[in-house]
XYZ file of C-alpha atoms in Angstrom:
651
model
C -73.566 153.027 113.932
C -71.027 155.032 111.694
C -69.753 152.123 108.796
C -66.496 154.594 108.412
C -65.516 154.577 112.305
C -66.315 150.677 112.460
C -64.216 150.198 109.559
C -60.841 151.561 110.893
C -61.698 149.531 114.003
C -61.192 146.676 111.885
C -57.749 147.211 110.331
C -56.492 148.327 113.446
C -56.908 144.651 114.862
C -53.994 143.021 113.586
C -54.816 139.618 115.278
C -58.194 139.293 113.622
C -56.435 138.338 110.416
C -54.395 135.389 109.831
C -52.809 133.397 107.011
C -54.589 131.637 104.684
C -52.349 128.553 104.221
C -53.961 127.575 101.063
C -53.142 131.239 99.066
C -50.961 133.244 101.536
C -53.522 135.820 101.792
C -55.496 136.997 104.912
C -58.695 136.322 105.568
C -61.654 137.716 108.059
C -61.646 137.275 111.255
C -64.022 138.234 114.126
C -64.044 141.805 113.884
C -64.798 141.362 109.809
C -67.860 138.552 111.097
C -68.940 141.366 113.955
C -68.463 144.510 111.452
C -71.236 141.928 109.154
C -73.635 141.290 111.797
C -73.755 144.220 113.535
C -72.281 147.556 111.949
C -74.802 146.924 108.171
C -78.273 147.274 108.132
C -80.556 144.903 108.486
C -80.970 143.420 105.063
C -77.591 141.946 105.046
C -78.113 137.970 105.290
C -75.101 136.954 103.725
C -71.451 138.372 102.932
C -68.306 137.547 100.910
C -64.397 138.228 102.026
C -62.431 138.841 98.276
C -59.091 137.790 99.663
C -57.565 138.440 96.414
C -59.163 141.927 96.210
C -59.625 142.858 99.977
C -63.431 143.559 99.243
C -66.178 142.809 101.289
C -69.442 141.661 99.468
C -72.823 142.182 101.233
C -76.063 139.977 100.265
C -79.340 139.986 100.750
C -79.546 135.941 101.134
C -77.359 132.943 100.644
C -78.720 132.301 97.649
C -78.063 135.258 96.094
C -74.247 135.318 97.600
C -73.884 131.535 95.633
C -75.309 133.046 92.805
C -72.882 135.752 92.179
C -70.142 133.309 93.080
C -71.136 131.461 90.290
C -72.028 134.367 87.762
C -70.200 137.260 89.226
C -73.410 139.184 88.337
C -73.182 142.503 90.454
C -76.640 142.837 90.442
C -77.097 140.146 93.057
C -74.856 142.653 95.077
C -76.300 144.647 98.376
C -72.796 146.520 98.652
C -69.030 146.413 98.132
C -66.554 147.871 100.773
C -62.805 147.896 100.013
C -60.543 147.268 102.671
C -56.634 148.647 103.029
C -54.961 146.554 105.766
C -51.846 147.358 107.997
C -49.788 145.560 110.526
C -47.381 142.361 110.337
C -47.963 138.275 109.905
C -45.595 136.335 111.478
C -44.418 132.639 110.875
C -41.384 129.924 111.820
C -39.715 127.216 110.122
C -38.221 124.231 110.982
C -35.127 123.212 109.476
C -34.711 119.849 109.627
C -31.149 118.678 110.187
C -32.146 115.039 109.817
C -32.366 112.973 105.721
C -35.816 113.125 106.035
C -38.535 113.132 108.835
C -38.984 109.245 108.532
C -35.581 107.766 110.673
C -33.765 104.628 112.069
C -31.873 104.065 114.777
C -29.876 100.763 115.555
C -30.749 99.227 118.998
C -26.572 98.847 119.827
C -25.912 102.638 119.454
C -25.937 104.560 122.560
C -27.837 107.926 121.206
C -30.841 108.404 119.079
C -30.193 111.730 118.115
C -32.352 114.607 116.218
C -31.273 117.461 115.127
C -33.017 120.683 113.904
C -32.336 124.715 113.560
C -35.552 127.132 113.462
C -36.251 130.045 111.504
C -38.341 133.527 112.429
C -39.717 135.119 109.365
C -42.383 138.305 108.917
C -43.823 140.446 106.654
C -46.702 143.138 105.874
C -50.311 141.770 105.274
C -50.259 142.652 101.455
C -46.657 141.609 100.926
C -45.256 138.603 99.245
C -41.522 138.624 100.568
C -41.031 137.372 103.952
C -37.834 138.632 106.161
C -35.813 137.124 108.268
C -35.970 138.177 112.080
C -33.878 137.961 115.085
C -35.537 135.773 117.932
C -35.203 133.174 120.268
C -37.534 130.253 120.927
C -38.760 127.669 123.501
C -39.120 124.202 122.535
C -41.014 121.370 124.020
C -40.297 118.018 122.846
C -42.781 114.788 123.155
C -42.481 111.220 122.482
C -45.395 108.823 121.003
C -43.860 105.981 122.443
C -44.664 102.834 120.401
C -47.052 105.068 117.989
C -49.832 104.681 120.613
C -51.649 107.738 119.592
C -50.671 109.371 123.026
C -47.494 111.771 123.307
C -45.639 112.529 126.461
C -43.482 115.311 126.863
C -39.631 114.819 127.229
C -38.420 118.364 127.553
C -40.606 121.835 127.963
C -40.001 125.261 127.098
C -36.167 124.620 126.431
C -34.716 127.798 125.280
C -32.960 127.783 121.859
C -30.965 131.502 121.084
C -31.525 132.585 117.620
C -29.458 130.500 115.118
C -28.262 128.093 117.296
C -28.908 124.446 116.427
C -31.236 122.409 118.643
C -30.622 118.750 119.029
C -32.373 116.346 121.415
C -31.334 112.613 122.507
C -34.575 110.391 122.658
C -32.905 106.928 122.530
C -34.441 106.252 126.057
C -38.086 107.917 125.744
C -38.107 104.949 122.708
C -38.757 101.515 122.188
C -38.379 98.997 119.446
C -40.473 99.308 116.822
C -42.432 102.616 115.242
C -42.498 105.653 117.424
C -43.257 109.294 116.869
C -41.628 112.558 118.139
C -43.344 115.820 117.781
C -41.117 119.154 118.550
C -43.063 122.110 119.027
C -41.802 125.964 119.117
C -42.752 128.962 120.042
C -41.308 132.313 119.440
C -40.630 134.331 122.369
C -40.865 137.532 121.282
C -43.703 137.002 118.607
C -45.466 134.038 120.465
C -45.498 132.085 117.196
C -45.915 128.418 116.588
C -45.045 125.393 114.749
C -44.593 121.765 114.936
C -43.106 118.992 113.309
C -43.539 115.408 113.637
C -40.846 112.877 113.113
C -41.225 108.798 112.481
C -38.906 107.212 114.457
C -37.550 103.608 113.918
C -35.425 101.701 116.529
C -34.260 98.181 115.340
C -32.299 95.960 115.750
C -28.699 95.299 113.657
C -25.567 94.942 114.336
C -21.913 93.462 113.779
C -19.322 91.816 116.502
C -16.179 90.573 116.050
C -16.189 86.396 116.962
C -12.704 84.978 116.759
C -11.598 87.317 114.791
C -8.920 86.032 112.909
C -6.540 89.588 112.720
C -3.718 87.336 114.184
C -2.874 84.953 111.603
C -1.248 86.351 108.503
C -2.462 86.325 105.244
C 0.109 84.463 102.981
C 0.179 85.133 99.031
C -1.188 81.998 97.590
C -3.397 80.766 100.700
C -7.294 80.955 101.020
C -7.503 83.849 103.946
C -10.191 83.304 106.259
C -10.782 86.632 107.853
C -12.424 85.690 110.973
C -15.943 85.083 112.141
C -18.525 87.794 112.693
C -21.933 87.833 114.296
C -24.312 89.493 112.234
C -27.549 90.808 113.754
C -30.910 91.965 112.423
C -33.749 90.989 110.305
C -33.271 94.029 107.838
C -32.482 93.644 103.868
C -29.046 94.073 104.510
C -25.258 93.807 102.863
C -21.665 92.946 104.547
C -19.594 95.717 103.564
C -15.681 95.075 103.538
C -12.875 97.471 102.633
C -9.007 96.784 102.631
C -6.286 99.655 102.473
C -2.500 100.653 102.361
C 0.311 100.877 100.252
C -1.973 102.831 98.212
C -4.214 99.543 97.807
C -8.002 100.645 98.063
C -9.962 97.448 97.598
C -13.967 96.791 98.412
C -15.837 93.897 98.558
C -20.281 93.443 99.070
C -21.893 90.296 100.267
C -25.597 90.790 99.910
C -27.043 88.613 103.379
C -30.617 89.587 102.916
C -32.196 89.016 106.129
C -29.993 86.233 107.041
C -28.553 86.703 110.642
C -25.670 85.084 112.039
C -26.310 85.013 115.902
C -25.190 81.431 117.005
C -22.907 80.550 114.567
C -19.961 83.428 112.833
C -19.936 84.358 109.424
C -16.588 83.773 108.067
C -16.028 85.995 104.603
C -12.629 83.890 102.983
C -12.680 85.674 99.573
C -10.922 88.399 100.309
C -7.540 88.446 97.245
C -3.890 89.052 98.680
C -3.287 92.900 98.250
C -0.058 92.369 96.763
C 2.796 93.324 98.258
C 3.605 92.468 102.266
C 2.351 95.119 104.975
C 0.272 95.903 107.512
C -3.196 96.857 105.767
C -6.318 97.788 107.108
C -9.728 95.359 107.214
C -12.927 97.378 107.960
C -16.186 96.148 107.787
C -19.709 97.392 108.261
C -23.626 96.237 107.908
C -25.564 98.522 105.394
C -29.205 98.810 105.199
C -30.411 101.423 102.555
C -28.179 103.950 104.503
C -28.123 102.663 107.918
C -25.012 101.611 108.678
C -23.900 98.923 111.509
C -20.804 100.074 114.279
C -17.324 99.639 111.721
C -14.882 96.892 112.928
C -11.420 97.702 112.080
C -8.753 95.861 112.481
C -5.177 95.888 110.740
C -4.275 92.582 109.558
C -0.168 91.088 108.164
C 0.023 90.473 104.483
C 3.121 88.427 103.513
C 4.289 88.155 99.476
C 5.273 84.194 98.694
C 8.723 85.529 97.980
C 9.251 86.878 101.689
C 7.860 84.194 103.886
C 11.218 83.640 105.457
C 12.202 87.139 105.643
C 9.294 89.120 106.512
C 9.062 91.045 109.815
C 5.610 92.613 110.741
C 3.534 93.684 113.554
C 0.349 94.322 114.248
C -1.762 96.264 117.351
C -5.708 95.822 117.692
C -7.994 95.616 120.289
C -7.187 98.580 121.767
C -8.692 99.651 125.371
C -10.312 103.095 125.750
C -9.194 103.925 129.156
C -6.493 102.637 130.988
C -6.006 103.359 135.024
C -3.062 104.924 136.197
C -1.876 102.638 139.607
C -3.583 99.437 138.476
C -2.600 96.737 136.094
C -3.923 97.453 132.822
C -4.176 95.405 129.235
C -3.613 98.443 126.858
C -4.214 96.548 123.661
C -3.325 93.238 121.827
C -0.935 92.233 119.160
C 0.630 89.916 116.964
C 4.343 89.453 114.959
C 5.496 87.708 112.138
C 9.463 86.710 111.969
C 9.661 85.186 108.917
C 7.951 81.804 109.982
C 10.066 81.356 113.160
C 7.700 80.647 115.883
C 9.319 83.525 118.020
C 9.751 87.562 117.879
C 11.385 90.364 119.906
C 8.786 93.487 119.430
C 10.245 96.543 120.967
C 7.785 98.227 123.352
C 7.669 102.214 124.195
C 5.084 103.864 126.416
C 4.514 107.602 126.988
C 2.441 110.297 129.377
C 3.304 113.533 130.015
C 6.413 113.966 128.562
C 7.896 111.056 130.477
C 8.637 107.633 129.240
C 7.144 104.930 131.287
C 8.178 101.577 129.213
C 11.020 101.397 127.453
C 11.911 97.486 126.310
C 12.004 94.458 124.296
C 10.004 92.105 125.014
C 11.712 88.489 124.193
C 10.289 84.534 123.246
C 6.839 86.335 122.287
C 5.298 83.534 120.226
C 4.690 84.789 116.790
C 1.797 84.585 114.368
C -0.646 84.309 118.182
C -2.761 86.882 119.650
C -0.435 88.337 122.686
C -1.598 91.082 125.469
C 0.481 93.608 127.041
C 0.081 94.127 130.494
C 1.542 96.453 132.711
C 0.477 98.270 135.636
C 0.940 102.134 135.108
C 3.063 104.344 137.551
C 2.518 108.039 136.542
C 3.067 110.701 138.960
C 0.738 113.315 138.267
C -2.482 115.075 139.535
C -3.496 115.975 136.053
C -7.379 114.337 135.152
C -6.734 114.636 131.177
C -3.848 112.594 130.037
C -2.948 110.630 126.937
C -0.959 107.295 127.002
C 1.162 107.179 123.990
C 1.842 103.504 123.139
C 4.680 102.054 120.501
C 5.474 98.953 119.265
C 8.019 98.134 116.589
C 9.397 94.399 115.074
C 9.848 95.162 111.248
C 6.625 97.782 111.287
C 5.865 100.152 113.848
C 2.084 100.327 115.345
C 0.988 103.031 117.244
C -2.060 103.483 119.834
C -3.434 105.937 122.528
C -5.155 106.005 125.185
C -7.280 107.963 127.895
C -5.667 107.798 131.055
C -8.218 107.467 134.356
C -6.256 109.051 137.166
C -9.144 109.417 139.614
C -7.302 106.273 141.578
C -3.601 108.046 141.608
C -2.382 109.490 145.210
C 0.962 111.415 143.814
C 4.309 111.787 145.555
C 5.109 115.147 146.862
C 6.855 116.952 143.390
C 10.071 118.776 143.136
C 11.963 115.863 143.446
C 15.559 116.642 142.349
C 16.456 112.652 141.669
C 14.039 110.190 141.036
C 15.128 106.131 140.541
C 12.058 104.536 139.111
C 12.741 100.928 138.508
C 9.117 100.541 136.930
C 10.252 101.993 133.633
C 12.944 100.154 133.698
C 14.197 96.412 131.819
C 17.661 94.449 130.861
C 16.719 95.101 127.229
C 17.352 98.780 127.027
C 20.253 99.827 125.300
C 21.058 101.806 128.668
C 20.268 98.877 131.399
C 23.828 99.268 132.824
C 23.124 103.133 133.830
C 21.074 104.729 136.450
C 18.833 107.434 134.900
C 16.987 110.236 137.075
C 13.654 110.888 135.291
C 13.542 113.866 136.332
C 15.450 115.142 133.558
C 17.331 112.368 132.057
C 20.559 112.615 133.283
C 22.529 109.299 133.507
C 25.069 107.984 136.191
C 27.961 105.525 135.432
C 27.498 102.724 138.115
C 30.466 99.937 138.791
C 28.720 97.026 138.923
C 29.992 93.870 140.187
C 28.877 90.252 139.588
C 26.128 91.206 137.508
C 24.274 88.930 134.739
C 21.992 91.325 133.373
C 19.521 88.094 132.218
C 15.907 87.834 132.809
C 14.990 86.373 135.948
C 18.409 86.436 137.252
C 19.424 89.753 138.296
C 19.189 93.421 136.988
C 15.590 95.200 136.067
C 13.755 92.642 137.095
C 9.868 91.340 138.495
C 10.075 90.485 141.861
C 8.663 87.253 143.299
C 5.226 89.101 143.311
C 5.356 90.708 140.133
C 6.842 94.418 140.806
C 9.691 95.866 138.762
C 12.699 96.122 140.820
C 15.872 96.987 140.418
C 17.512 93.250 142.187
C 20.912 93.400 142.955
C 21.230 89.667 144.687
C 23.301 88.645 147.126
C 27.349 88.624 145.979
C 26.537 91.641 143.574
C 27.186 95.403 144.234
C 26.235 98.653 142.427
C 28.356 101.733 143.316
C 26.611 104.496 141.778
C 28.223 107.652 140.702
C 25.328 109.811 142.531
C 26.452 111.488 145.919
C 22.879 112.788 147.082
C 24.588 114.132 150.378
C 27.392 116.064 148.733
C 25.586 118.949 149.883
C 22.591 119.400 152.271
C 21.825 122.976 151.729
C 18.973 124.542 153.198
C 17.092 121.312 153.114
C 17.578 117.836 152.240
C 15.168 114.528 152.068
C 16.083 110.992 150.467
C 13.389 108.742 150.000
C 13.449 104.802 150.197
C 11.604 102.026 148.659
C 13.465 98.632 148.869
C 12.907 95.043 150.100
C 15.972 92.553 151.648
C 15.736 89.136 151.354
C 17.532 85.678 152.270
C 19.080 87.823 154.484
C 22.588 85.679 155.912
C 23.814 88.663 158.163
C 21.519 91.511 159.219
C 24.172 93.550 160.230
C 25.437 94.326 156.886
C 24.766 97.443 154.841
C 22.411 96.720 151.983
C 22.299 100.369 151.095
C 24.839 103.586 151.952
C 25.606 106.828 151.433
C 28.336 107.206 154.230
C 31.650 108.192 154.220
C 32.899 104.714 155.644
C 29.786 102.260 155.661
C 31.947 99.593 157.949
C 32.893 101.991 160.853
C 30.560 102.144 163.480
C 30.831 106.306 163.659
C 30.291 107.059 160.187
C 28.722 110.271 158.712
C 25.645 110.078 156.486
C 22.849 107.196 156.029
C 23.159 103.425 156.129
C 20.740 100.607 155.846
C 20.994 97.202 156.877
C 18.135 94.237 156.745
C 17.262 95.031 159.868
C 17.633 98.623 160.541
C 18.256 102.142 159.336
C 21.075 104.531 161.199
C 21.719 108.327 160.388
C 24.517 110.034 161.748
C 26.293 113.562 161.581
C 29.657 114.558 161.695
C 29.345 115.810 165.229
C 26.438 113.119 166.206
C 27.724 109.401 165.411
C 27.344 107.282 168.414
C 23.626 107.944 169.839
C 22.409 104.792 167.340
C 19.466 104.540 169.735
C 18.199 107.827 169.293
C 19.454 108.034 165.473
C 18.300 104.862 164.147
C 14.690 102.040 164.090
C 14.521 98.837 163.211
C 12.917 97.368 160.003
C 11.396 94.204 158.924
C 12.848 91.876 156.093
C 11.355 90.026 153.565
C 8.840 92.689 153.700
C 8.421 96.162 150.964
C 9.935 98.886 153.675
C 9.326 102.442 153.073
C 11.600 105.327 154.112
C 12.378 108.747 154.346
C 15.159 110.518 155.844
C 14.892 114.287 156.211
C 17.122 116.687 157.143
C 15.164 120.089 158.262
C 17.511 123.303 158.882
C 16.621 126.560 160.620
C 12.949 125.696 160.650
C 12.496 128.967 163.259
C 14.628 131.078 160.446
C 17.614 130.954 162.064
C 17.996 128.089 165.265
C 16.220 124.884 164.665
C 17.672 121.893 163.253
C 15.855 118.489 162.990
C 16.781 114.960 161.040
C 13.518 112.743 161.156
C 12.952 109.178 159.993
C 9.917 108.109 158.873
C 9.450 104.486 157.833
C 6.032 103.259 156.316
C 4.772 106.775 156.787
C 4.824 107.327 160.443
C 7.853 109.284 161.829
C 10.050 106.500 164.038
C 12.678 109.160 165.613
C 13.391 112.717 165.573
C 17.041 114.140 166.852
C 17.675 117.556 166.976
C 21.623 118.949 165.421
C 23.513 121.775 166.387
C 24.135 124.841 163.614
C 27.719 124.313 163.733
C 27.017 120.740 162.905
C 27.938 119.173 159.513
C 26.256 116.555 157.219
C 27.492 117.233 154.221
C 29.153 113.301 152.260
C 30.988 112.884 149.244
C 30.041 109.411 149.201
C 28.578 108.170 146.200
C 25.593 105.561 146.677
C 26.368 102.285 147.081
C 23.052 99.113 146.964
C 23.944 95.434 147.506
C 25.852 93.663 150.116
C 26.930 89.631 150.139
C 25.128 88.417 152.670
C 21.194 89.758 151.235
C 19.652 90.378 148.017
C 18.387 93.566 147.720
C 15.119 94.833 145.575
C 15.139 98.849 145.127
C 12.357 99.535 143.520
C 12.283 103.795 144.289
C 14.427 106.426 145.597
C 14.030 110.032 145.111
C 15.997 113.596 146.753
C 14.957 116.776 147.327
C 16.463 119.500 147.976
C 14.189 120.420 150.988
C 13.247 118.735 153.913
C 9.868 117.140 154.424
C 6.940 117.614 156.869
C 4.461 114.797 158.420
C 2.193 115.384 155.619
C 4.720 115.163 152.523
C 6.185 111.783 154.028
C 2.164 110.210 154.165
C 1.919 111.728 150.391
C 5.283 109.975 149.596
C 4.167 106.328 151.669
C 0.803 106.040 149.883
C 1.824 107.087 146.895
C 4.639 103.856 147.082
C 2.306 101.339 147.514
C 1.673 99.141 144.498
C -2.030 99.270 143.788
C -4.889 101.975 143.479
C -6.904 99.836 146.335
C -3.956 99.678 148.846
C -3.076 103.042 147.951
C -7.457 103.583 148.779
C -7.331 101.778 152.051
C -4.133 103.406 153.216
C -5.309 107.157 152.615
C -8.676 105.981 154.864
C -6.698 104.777 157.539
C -4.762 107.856 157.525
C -7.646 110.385 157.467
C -9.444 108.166 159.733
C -7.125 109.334 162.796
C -6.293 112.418 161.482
């Protein structure tokens, strides 16, 4: 067999020579073992690979090959063939994105998470530079659970793009204790491998607030105790606290060993007064040689010993994640200080969408106690991503937000021109005496008569289930500078959502906007306890056909719409719908006329009256807007729920 022609068969097989991952140098592979055995003569018994020289030594025996290895005598030499490779060697990297490969993982955290980026490299046989190449991989991840000695994958043949960082969650594959993970790539293009193998601890350690003492101020002079903690974990570890503001940046380090606090709190009392009153913040942490414990952080009132009778401060903690929008909701908790007086008056303003929801001050909060605020959320809006913006202010302000869970809101129809919302609503704001429309702001001058404006008496209100009302009680009138029939236009539909009670005479309007709500054949809408009448200027006297009876004592919901030209031009309905189902339907002439300059008038003397809604549009409504309108009044996310079954139920 030709040596020459055997010899280029053998540096034309790229694969037959690897890396040597002791020198970085190829050595022989089968070709170079079959171009020994078979392509020499006969008296070759035993052969040498120079990888530092690419020369092939040929022997006559073993012995003789160890001899020369030892004495480099050339002697002991059959033959000598040099060897000039070509071709590429490949290789990948892992870059670890982790401290080390040896990591912990606290048993309270929700994600165990590694992270990693990989690297293609390659370069010629005889070089000693390796380049950087472009190539995706597919990784397969596997998990020794509890360091077994058996690995199970968790993920196979995930594709990573080139340069894009790989990361992998394998809190659940895990349990408590030692545990290994192995990731293992492979080039796609080259077909490449590598592996790496991280030691994975889970264990246990954390810290929890118990009684938490953020509440109580700290007062210059006095010991502060700053509240009990539980303290998990049997690691060497150390109770870090930190206090800041008012460009005060103090630290404190208690050293607890493997001490655990699990039954009874820890209670940390040497922390020294900051010096000057505020709000400041408390945070505290577990460390264990770089593990670190969830943070608690809480703000917490410092008073100076010369303003303990005139210091006014506020604090907001405990503040909730998500709040649901149609459902009563504690957004966070606070506390006040007034200057040792065992009340306060914060001032409360909540936010969504450009619209203010709360607007108040709250009275007789007790001071230096840990309050909640409640309040069940009314915004009307289909959007899935908004932000509650919550502000409270006695002395300092505090600030919070919150993610808003809409999934249980059923919104009113939009494009409401007027809009009376009595849930934003309270006798404490400096514009209780007005009627606002949040649609835009705009304020109407009202005449009231034999109003208090106290809580629990009359004005903005709870009702005697808890609802925000506007209650204008029996003797009391509001005659509102809003006329929403001054002109009907193309369209028009007013919206009720009121309750009479200790009704004296049902016959009595409770709510008008008519030209003359005593005369039997007036023009425009009036509502007694006991029923609801709509008349034209050319239809007045049909009350029959025009009109339904409600309930009292009982949350009534109506809509009166006036439809024109609904064939373009002949066609002319008013419907009333009450509770969303449509109660009567009369059709008008063109030459008829509904147009009121009435202005709207609540209240009567022989009822008391809770309007909690009312909205106009400039349009009139179909079956479908006036069930939007009707769920969308009800007072909680499961009646609203049950309602919009029963409705698509029949539908």
């Amino acid at each position: 067999m030709d040596i020459e022609n055997s010899y280029n068969d053998i540096q034309s097989i790229q694969e037959d020579w690897q890396l040597d991952e002791r020198n970085g140098l190829p050595y022989s592979g089968q070709s170079v073992q079959r171009f020994i055995k078979e392509m020499l003569n006969s008296k070759v018994q035993a052969s040498y690979f120079d990888p530092s020289t690419y020369i092939l030594y040929s022997f006559r025996n073993e012995e003789d090959k160890l001899n020369w290895l030892e004495t480099q005598d050339n002697q002991l030499v059959l033959s000598q063939t040099p060897f000039t490779f070509t071709g590429v060697i490949n290789q990948l990297k892992v870059v670890n994105g982790m401290d080390s490969t040896n990591l912990y993982y606290i048993t309270t955290t929700p994600e165990a998470v590694i992270k990693m980026s990989f690297v293609s490299q390659q370069k010629g046989l005889t070089d000693t530079v390796w380049e950087e190449i472009l190539e995706d991989f597919n990784v397969t991840v596997s998990v020794d659970k509890g360091y077994t000695g058996s690995f199970t994958n968790i993920l196979e043949n995930q594709l990573v793009l080139n340069g894009k960082e790989f990361s992998v969650d394998v809190k659940k594959y895990i349990v408590n204790g030692s545990n290994r993970v192995r990731i293992s790539v492979e080039g796609v293009t080259t077909g490449t491998t590598t592996s790496i193998i991280y030691n994975v601890t889970l264990t246990s350690m954390y810290l929890e607030a118990s009684n938490f003492g953020w509440h109580v101020p700290f007062v210059e002079g006095t010991t502060y105790n700053l509240g009990g903690m539980l303290i998990g974990g049997s690691l060497n570890k150390v109770l870090n606290i930190r206090v800041t503001g008012y460009d005060y940046d103090k630290s404190y380090q208690v050293n607890l060993g493997t001490s655990t606090y699990t039954t009874n709190s820890y209670y940390f009392t040497g922390m020294e007064f900051p010096g000057q009153t505020g709000v400041y913040c408390v945070e505290c942490w577990l460390d264990a040689n770089g593990l670190e414990s969830d943070h608690l952080r809480y703000d917490i009132m410092c008073v100076s010993s010369t303003e303990i009778l005139t210091a006014k401060l506020l604090v907001i903690n405990e503040v909730s994640d998500v709040v649901t929008n149609f459902t009563d909701n504690i957004l966070y908790k606070y506390s006040c200080y007034n200057g040792g007086s065992s009340i306060a008056s914060p001032k409360v303003l909540i936010k969504a969408n450009n619209q203010t929801l709360i607007d108040e001050t709250l009275i007789d909060v007790t001071a230096m106690s840990k309050q909640s605020y409640v309040t069940n959320l009314e915004i009307e809006s289909e959007d899935t991503s908004m932000i509650l913006f919550a502000e409270m202010e006695y002395g300092t302000k505090a600030e919070a937000h919150m993610n808003i869970d809409n999934s249980a809101s059923y919104p009113a129809t939009s494009g409401a021109s007027f809009y009376l919302n009595a849930s934003s609503r309270n006798n404490s704001q400096e514009n209780y005496d007005k009627i606002v429309n949040q649609t835009n702001g705009t304020e109407y001058d009202v005449d009231w008569s034999r109003m208090a404006w106290t809580e629990k008496s009359d004005g903005w209100v709870l009702d005697d289930t808890g609802r925000k009302s506007l209650y204008v009680p029996a003797g009391s009138k509001a005659d509102i500078s809003y006329q929403p029939l001054k002109d009907i236009g193309t369209g028009k539909t007013i919206e009720f959502l009121f309750k009479a009670s200790n009704v004296s005479d049902s016959n009595e309007p409770i709510i008008t906007i008519c030209d003359n709500p005593t005369s039997p054949k007036f023009k425009g809408i009036r509502i007694t306890p006991s029923r609801i009448t709509v008349h034209s200027r050319d239809l007045n006297t049909a009350d029959s056909i025009q009109g339904y009876t409600l309930e009292e004592d009982k949350v009534m919901h109506v809509i009166v719409t006036i439809v024109r030209n609904y064939k373009t031009t002949y066609g002319n309905f008013c419907l009333v719908y009450v509770n969303g189902v449509k109660k009567c339907t009369f059709a008008f002439e063109n030459t008829d006329n509904w147009n009121v300059n009435s202005n709207l008038i609540l209240g009567s003397e022989t009822a008391d009256l809770f309007m909690y809604k009312m909205r106009t549009y400039e349009v009139g409504f179909g079956m479908q807007d006036a069930m939007d309108n009707f769920v969308s009044s009800l007072p909680s996310a499961v009646e609203k729920k049950a309602a919009m079954d029963e409705i698509e139920s029949v539908i």
